[in-house]
XYZ file of C-alpha atoms in Angstrom:
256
model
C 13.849 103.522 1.404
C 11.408 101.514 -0.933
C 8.488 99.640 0.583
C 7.984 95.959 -0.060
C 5.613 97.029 -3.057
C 9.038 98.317 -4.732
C 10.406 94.835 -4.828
C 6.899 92.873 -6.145
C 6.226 91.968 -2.481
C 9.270 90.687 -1.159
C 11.937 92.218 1.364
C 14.817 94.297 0.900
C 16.593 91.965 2.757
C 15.919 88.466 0.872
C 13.273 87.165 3.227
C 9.953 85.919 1.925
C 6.269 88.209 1.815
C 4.715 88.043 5.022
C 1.815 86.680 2.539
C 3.966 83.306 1.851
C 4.567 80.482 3.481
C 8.497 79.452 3.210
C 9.855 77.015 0.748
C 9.563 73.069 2.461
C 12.874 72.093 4.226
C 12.959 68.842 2.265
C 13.950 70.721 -0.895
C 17.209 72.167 0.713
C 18.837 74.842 -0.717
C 17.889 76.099 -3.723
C 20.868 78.066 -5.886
C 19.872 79.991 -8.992
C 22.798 80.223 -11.249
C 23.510 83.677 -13.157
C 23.767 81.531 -16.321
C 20.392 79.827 -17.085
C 21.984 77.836 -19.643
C 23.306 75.687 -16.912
C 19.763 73.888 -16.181
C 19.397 72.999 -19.848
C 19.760 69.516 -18.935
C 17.280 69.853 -16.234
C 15.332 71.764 -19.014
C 15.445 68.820 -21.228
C 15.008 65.960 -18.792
C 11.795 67.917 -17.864
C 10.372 67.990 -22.082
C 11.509 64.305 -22.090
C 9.154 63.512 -18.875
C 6.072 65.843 -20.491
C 6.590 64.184 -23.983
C 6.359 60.368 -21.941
C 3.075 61.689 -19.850
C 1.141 63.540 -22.932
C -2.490 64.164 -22.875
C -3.928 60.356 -23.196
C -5.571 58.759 -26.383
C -9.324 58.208 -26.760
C -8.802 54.529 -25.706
C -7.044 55.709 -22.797
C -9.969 58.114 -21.538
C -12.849 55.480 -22.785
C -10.503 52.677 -20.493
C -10.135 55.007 -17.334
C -14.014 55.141 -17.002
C -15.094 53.802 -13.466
C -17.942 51.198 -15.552
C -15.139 50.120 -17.406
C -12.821 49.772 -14.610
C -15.605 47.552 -12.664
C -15.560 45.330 -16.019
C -12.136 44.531 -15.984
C -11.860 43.750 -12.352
C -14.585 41.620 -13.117
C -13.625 39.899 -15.619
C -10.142 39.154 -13.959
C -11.750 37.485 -11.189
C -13.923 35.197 -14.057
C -10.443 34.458 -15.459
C -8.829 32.823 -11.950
C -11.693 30.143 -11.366
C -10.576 28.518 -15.520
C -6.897 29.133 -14.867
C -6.810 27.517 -11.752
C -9.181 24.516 -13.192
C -6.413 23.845 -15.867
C -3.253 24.321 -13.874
C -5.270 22.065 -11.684
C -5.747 19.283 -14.728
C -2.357 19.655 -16.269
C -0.809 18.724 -12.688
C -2.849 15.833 -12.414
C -2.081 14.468 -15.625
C 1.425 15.312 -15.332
C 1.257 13.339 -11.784
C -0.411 10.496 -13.700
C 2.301 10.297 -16.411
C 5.174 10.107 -13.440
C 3.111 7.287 -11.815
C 2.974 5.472 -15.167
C 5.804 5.306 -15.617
C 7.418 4.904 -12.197
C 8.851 1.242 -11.762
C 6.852 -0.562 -10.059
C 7.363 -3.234 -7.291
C 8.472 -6.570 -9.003
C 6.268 -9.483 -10.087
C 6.309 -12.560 -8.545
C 8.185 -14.886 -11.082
C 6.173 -18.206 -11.755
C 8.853 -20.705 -10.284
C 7.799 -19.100 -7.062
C 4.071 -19.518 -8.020
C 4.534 -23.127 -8.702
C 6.840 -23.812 -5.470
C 3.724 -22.428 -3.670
C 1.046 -24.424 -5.288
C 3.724 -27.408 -4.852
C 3.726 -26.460 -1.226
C 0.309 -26.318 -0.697
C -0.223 -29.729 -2.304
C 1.724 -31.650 0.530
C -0.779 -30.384 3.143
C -3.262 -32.967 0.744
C -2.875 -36.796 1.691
C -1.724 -38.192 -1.683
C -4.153 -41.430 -3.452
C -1.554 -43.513 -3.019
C -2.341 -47.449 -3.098
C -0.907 -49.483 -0.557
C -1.178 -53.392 0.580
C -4.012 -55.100 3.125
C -2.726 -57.843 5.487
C -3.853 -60.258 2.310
C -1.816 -58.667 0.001
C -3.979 -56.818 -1.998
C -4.166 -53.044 -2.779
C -5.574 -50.616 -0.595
C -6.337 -46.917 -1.286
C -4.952 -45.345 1.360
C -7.876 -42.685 0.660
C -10.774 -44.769 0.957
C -12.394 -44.099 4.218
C -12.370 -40.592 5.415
C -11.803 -38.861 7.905
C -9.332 -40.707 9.211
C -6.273 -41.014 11.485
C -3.165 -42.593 9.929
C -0.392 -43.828 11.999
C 2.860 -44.763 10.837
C 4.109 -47.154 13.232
C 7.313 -48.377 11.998
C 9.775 -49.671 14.827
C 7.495 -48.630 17.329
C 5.793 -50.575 20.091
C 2.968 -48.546 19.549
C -0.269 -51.094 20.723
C -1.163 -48.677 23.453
C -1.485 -45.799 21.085
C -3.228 -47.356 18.266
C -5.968 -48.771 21.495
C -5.896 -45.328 22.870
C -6.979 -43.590 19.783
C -9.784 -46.335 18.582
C -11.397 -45.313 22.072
C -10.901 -41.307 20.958
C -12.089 -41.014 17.854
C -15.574 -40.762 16.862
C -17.398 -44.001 14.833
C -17.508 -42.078 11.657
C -13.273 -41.207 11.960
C -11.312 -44.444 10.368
C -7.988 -45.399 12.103
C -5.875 -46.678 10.140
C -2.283 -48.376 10.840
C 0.728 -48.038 7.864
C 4.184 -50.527 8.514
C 6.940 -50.743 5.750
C 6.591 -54.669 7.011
C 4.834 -57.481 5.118
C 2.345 -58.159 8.030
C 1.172 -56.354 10.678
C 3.333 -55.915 13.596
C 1.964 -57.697 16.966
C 3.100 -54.315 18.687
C 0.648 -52.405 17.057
C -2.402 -55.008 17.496
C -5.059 -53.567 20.004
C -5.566 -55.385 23.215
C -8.788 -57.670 23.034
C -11.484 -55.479 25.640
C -10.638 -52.850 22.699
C -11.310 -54.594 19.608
C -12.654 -52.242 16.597
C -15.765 -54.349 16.625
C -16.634 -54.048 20.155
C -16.028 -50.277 19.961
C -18.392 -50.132 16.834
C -14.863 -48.374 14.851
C -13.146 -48.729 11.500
C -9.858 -49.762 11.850
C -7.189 -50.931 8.850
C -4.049 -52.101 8.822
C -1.747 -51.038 5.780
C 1.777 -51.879 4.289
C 4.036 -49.477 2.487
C 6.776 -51.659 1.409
C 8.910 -48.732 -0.396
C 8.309 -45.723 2.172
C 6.111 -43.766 -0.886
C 4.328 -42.173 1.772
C 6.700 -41.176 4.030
C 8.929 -40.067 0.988
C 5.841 -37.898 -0.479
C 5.174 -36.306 2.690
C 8.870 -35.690 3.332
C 8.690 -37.540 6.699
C 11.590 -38.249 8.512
C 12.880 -41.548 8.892
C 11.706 -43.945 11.769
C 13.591 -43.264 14.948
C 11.383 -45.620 17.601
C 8.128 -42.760 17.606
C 4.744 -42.934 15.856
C 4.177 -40.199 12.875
C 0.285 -39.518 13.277
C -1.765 -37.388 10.496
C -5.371 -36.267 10.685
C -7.222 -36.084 7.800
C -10.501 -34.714 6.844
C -12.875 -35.871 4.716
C -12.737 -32.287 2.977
C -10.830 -33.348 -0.466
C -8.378 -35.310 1.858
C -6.765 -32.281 3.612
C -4.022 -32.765 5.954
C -5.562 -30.887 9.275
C -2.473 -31.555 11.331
C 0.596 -33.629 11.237
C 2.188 -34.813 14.472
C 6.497 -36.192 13.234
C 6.708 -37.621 16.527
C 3.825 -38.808 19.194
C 3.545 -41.236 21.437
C 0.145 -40.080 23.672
C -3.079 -39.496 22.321
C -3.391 -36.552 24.351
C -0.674 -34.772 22.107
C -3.245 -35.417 19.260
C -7.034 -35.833 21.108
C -7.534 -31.545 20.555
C -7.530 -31.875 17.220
C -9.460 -34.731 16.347
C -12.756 -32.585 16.334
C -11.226 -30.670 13.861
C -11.505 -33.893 10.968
Protein backbone atom coordinates (compact mmCIF):
# COMPACT_ATOMS: atom_id res chain seq x y z
CA UNK A 1 0.00 0.00 0.00
CA UNK A 2 1.37 3.59 -0.83
CA UNK A 3 2.02 6.04 1.98
CA UNK A 4 0.44 9.47 1.99
CA UNK A 5 3.75 10.76 0.22
CA UNK A 6 2.43 8.58 -2.89
CA UNK A 7 -0.61 10.74 -3.22
CA UNK A 8 1.28 14.49 -2.68
CA UNK A 9 0.16 14.34 0.98
CA UNK A 10 -3.28 13.44 0.97
CA UNK A 11 -5.15 10.06 1.92
CA UNK A 12 -5.97 7.12 0.05
CA UNK A 13 -9.23 7.51 1.18
CA UNK A 14 -10.20 11.28 0.13
CA UNK A 15 -9.67 12.86 3.51
CA UNK A 16 -7.50 15.93 3.91
CA UNK A 17 -3.36 15.94 5.18
CA UNK A 18 -3.24 15.78 8.75
CA UNK A 19 -1.11 19.13 7.92
CA UNK A 20 -4.49 21.01 6.70
CA UNK A 21 -7.09 22.45 8.19
CA UNK A 22 -10.57 21.43 6.34
CA UNK A 23 -12.28 23.53 3.79
CA UNK A 24 -14.88 26.29 5.85
CA UNK A 25 -18.48 24.87 6.09
CA UNK A 26 -19.85 28.09 4.62
CA UNK A 27 -18.55 27.12 1.17
CA UNK A 28 -20.65 23.82 1.05
CA UNK A 29 -19.88 21.33 -1.20
CA UNK A 30 -17.53 21.78 -3.61
CA UNK A 31 -17.98 19.43 -7.03
CA UNK A 32 -15.17 19.40 -9.57
CA UNK A 33 -16.57 18.51 -12.89
CA UNK A 34 -14.51 16.00 -15.25
CA UNK A 35 -15.01 18.64 -17.98
CA UNK A 36 -13.23 21.93 -17.03
CA UNK A 37 -14.83 23.59 -19.81
CA UNK A 38 -17.90 23.77 -17.73
CA UNK A 39 -16.50 26.73 -15.35
CA UNK A 40 -15.64 28.83 -18.39
CA UNK A 41 -18.22 31.16 -17.38
CA UNK A 42 -16.97 31.22 -13.92
CA UNK A 43 -13.55 31.56 -15.76
CA UNK A 44 -14.69 34.60 -17.49
CA UNK A 45 -16.76 36.32 -14.84
CA UNK A 46 -13.47 36.02 -12.81
CA UNK A 47 -11.09 38.05 -15.98
CA UNK A 48 -14.10 40.46 -16.11
CA UNK A 49 -13.75 41.20 -12.13
CA UNK A 50 -9.58 41.38 -12.47
CA UNK A 51 -9.90 43.61 -15.66
CA UNK A 52 -12.56 46.12 -13.35
CA UNK A 53 -9.94 45.99 -10.18
CA UNK A 54 -6.48 46.47 -12.29
CA UNK A 55 -3.39 47.74 -10.73
CA UNK A 56 -4.44 51.62 -10.01
CA UNK A 57 -3.18 54.76 -11.99
CA UNK A 58 -0.55 57.18 -10.65
CA UNK A 59 -3.41 59.54 -9.56
CA UNK A 60 -4.92 56.77 -7.84
CA UNK A 61 -1.69 55.86 -5.68
CA UNK A 62 -0.68 59.81 -5.29
CA UNK A 63 -4.78 60.16 -3.97
CA UNK A 64 -4.64 57.06 -1.53
CA UNK A 65 -1.74 58.76 0.43
CA UNK A 66 -2.77 59.21 4.20
CA UNK A 67 -1.51 63.40 3.83
CA UNK A 68 -3.70 63.49 1.06
CA UNK A 69 -6.49 61.71 2.59
CA UNK A 70 -6.27 64.23 5.76
CA UNK A 71 -6.60 67.10 2.96
CA UNK A 72 -9.66 66.04 1.59
CA UNK A 73 -11.41 65.34 4.80
CA UNK A 74 -10.37 68.65 5.51
CA UNK A 75 -11.35 70.39 3.02
CA UNK A 76 -14.91 68.72 3.07
CA UNK A 77 -15.50 69.95 6.42
CA UNK A 78 -14.34 73.81 5.02
CA UNK A 79 -16.98 73.15 2.33
CA UNK A 80 -20.20 72.52 4.94
CA UNK A 81 -19.79 75.89 6.97
CA UNK A 82 -20.33 78.02 2.93
CA UNK A 83 -22.94 75.49 1.85
CA UNK A 84 -24.89 75.73 4.77
CA UNK A 85 -24.42 79.79 4.80
CA UNK A 86 -26.10 79.84 1.28
CA UNK A 87 -28.80 77.24 1.64
CA UNK A 88 -29.25 79.34 4.70
CA UNK A 89 -29.60 82.81 2.46
CA UNK A 90 -31.48 81.35 -0.42
CA UNK A 91 -34.27 80.16 2.20
CA UNK A 92 -34.50 83.40 3.62
CA UNK A 93 -34.91 85.18 0.55
CA UNK A 94 -37.15 82.67 -0.79
CA UNK A 95 -39.24 83.18 2.65
CA UNK A 96 -39.07 86.92 1.95
CA UNK A 97 -40.42 86.63 -1.64
CA UNK A 98 -43.59 84.39 -0.20
CA UNK A 99 -44.17 87.15 2.43
CA UNK A 100 -44.12 89.78 -0.33
CA UNK A 101 -46.22 88.66 -1.95
CA UNK A 102 -48.69 87.07 0.45
CA UNK A 103 -52.04 89.17 0.59
CA UNK A 104 -52.10 91.05 3.16
CA UNK A 105 -54.88 92.03 5.68
CA UNK A 106 -57.15 94.74 4.00
CA UNK A 107 -56.87 98.53 4.28
CA UNK A 108 -59.16 100.48 5.95
CA UNK A 109 -61.17 102.26 3.10
CA UNK A 110 -61.39 106.15 3.70
CA UNK A 111 -65.31 106.35 4.10
CA UNK A 112 -64.55 104.52 7.28
CA UNK A 113 -61.69 107.01 8.08
CA UNK A 114 -63.95 109.92 7.63
CA UNK A 115 -67.06 108.27 9.60
CA UNK A 116 -64.44 108.10 12.42
CA UNK A 117 -63.10 111.56 12.33
CA UNK A 118 -66.99 112.50 11.86
CA UNK A 119 -67.53 110.54 15.01
CA UNK A 120 -65.03 111.94 16.95
CA UNK A 121 -66.14 115.48 16.09
CA UNK A 122 -69.58 115.13 17.97
CA UNK A 123 -67.73 114.49 21.27
CA UNK A 124 -66.65 118.58 20.46
CA UNK A 125 -69.46 121.16 21.52
CA UNK A 126 -70.14 122.83 18.14
CA UNK A 127 -69.67 127.22 17.93
CA UNK A 128 -72.97 127.47 17.40
CA UNK A 129 -74.66 131.05 18.06
CA UNK A 130 -77.69 131.15 19.92
CA UNK A 131 -80.11 134.06 21.44
CA UNK A 132 -79.73 135.99 25.12
CA UNK A 133 -83.01 136.79 26.96
CA UNK A 134 -82.62 140.34 24.84
CA UNK A 135 -82.54 138.81 21.73
CA UNK A 136 -79.22 139.05 20.69
CA UNK A 137 -76.64 136.35 19.70
CA UNK A 138 -74.82 134.38 22.02
CA UNK A 139 -71.88 132.00 21.36
CA UNK A 140 -72.79 129.18 22.98
CA UNK A 141 -68.83 128.71 23.35
CA UNK A 142 -67.95 131.72 25.08
CA UNK A 143 -67.31 130.91 28.64
CA UNK A 144 -65.64 127.68 29.35
CA UNK A 145 -65.80 125.19 31.16
CA UNK A 146 -69.14 125.03 31.44
CA UNK A 147 -72.31 123.02 32.18
CA UNK A 148 -75.11 123.27 29.60
CA UNK A 149 -78.54 122.21 30.37
CA UNK A 150 -81.19 121.74 28.02
CA UNK A 151 -84.25 122.27 29.86
CA UNK A 152 -87.01 122.08 27.49
CA UNK A 153 -90.47 120.97 29.08
CA UNK A 154 -88.89 120.44 32.21
CA UNK A 155 -89.57 121.94 35.61
CA UNK A 156 -86.10 121.87 36.15
CA UNK A 157 -85.49 125.14 38.86
CA UNK A 158 -84.23 122.73 41.45
CA UNK A 159 -81.59 121.35 39.18
CA UNK A 160 -80.34 124.39 37.57
CA UNK A 161 -80.07 125.82 41.79
CA UNK A 162 -78.53 122.56 42.65
CA UNK A 163 -75.77 122.71 40.18
CA UNK A 164 -74.90 126.70 40.59
CA UNK A 165 -74.13 125.53 44.32
CA UNK A 166 -71.83 122.42 42.70
CA UNK A 167 -69.83 123.79 40.41
CA UNK A 168 -66.76 125.63 41.01
CA UNK A 169 -66.67 129.81 40.31
CA UNK A 170 -64.51 129.36 37.32
CA UNK A 171 -67.28 126.47 35.66
CA UNK A 172 -70.18 128.63 33.71
CA UNK A 173 -73.76 127.19 33.92
CA UNK A 174 -75.51 127.82 31.37
CA UNK A 175 -79.42 127.19 30.61
CA UNK A 176 -80.60 126.41 26.61
CA UNK A 177 -84.86 126.50 25.94
CA UNK A 178 -86.23 126.22 22.29
CA UNK A 179 -88.64 129.14 23.96
CA UNK A 180 -88.39 132.89 23.31
CA UNK A 181 -87.79 133.71 27.06
CA UNK A 182 -86.64 131.96 29.76
CA UNK A 183 -88.89 129.59 31.40
CA UNK A 184 -89.91 130.59 35.19
CA UNK A 185 -89.31 126.74 35.90
CA UNK A 186 -85.85 126.95 35.31
CA UNK A 187 -85.21 130.40 37.29
CA UNK A 188 -83.11 129.73 40.54
CA UNK A 189 -84.76 130.39 43.82
CA UNK A 190 -83.61 133.88 45.28
CA UNK A 191 -81.08 132.58 48.56
CA UNK A 192 -79.29 131.02 45.30
CA UNK A 193 -78.88 133.77 43.00
CA UNK A 194 -75.59 133.53 40.65
CA UNK A 195 -74.48 136.75 42.24
CA UNK A 196 -74.71 135.78 45.74
CA UNK A 197 -72.91 132.50 44.93
CA UNK A 198 -70.10 134.58 43.14
CA UNK A 199 -71.14 132.08 39.66
CA UNK A 200 -71.64 132.62 35.95
CA UNK A 201 -74.82 131.71 34.94
CA UNK A 202 -76.62 132.32 31.21
CA UNK A 203 -79.66 131.72 29.94
CA UNK A 204 -79.86 130.73 26.11
CA UNK A 205 -82.57 130.16 23.33
CA UNK A 206 -82.32 127.70 20.50
CA UNK A 207 -85.34 128.46 18.56
CA UNK A 208 -84.70 125.65 15.73
CA UNK A 209 -83.26 122.68 17.99
CA UNK A 210 -79.54 123.19 16.01
CA UNK A 211 -78.06 121.91 19.00
CA UNK A 212 -79.95 119.20 19.90
CA UNK A 213 -80.07 118.21 16.10
CA UNK A 214 -76.03 118.46 15.91
CA UNK A 215 -75.55 116.47 18.87
CA UNK A 216 -78.17 113.94 17.78
CA UNK A 217 -80.12 114.41 21.06
CA UNK A 218 -83.27 112.96 21.50
CA UNK A 219 -86.28 114.85 21.61
CA UNK A 220 -87.66 116.41 24.93
CA UNK A 221 -89.64 113.89 26.89
CA UNK A 222 -90.15 116.01 30.46
CA UNK A 223 -86.02 115.31 31.59
CA UNK A 224 -83.05 117.69 31.51
CA UNK A 225 -80.13 116.75 28.82
CA UNK A 226 -76.91 117.99 30.80
CA UNK A 227 -73.29 118.20 28.98
CA UNK A 228 -69.97 119.01 30.60
CA UNK A 229 -67.60 120.73 28.80
CA UNK A 230 -64.04 121.55 29.23
CA UNK A 231 -62.29 124.36 28.47
CA UNK A 232 -59.78 121.97 26.50
CA UNK A 233 -60.80 123.02 22.69
CA UNK A 234 -64.50 122.63 23.91
CA UNK A 235 -64.47 118.81 24.48
CA UNK A 236 -67.52 117.08 25.43
CA UNK A 237 -66.26 115.24 28.89
CA UNK A 238 -69.60 113.58 29.45
CA UNK A 239 -73.10 113.76 28.25
CA UNK A 240 -75.96 112.87 30.57
CA UNK A 241 -79.64 112.26 27.73
CA UNK A 242 -81.62 112.22 30.73
CA UNK A 243 -80.94 113.72 34.49
CA UNK A 244 -82.82 115.08 36.86
CA UNK A 245 -80.26 115.09 40.22
CA UNK A 246 -77.08 116.66 40.35
CA UNK A 247 -75.73 113.77 42.01
CA UNK A 248 -76.07 111.74 38.65
CA UNK A 249 -73.65 114.46 37.27
CA UNK A 250 -71.59 116.06 40.61
CA UNK A 251 -68.54 113.03 39.91
CA UNK A 252 -67.74 114.39 36.95
CA UNK A 253 -67.69 117.93 37.29
CA UNK A 254 -63.95 117.83 38.50
CA UNK A 255 -63.24 116.35 35.43
CA UNK A 256 -64.05 120.03 33.28
Amino acid sequence: MAGASDNGGWSSDGGSPDDLPDLPEEWGVIVIPDDLSELSDEVEAVREELRLTGPPTRWQRFARRPAIRRVRRLAGKAMRAPVLIISMAVLVTVASLFASAWPGPPRQPAAQRTAATTNESATMLPALELFGDDGRTVPLNRELPAVILLVDGCACAKLVSDTVAAVRPDIAVVTVTSAATASAAITPPTNTTPQALGKTVRSLHDPTGTLRSHLKLGAPDGTATALLVSDDHAKIVKTFPRIASIEDMRPYLAQI
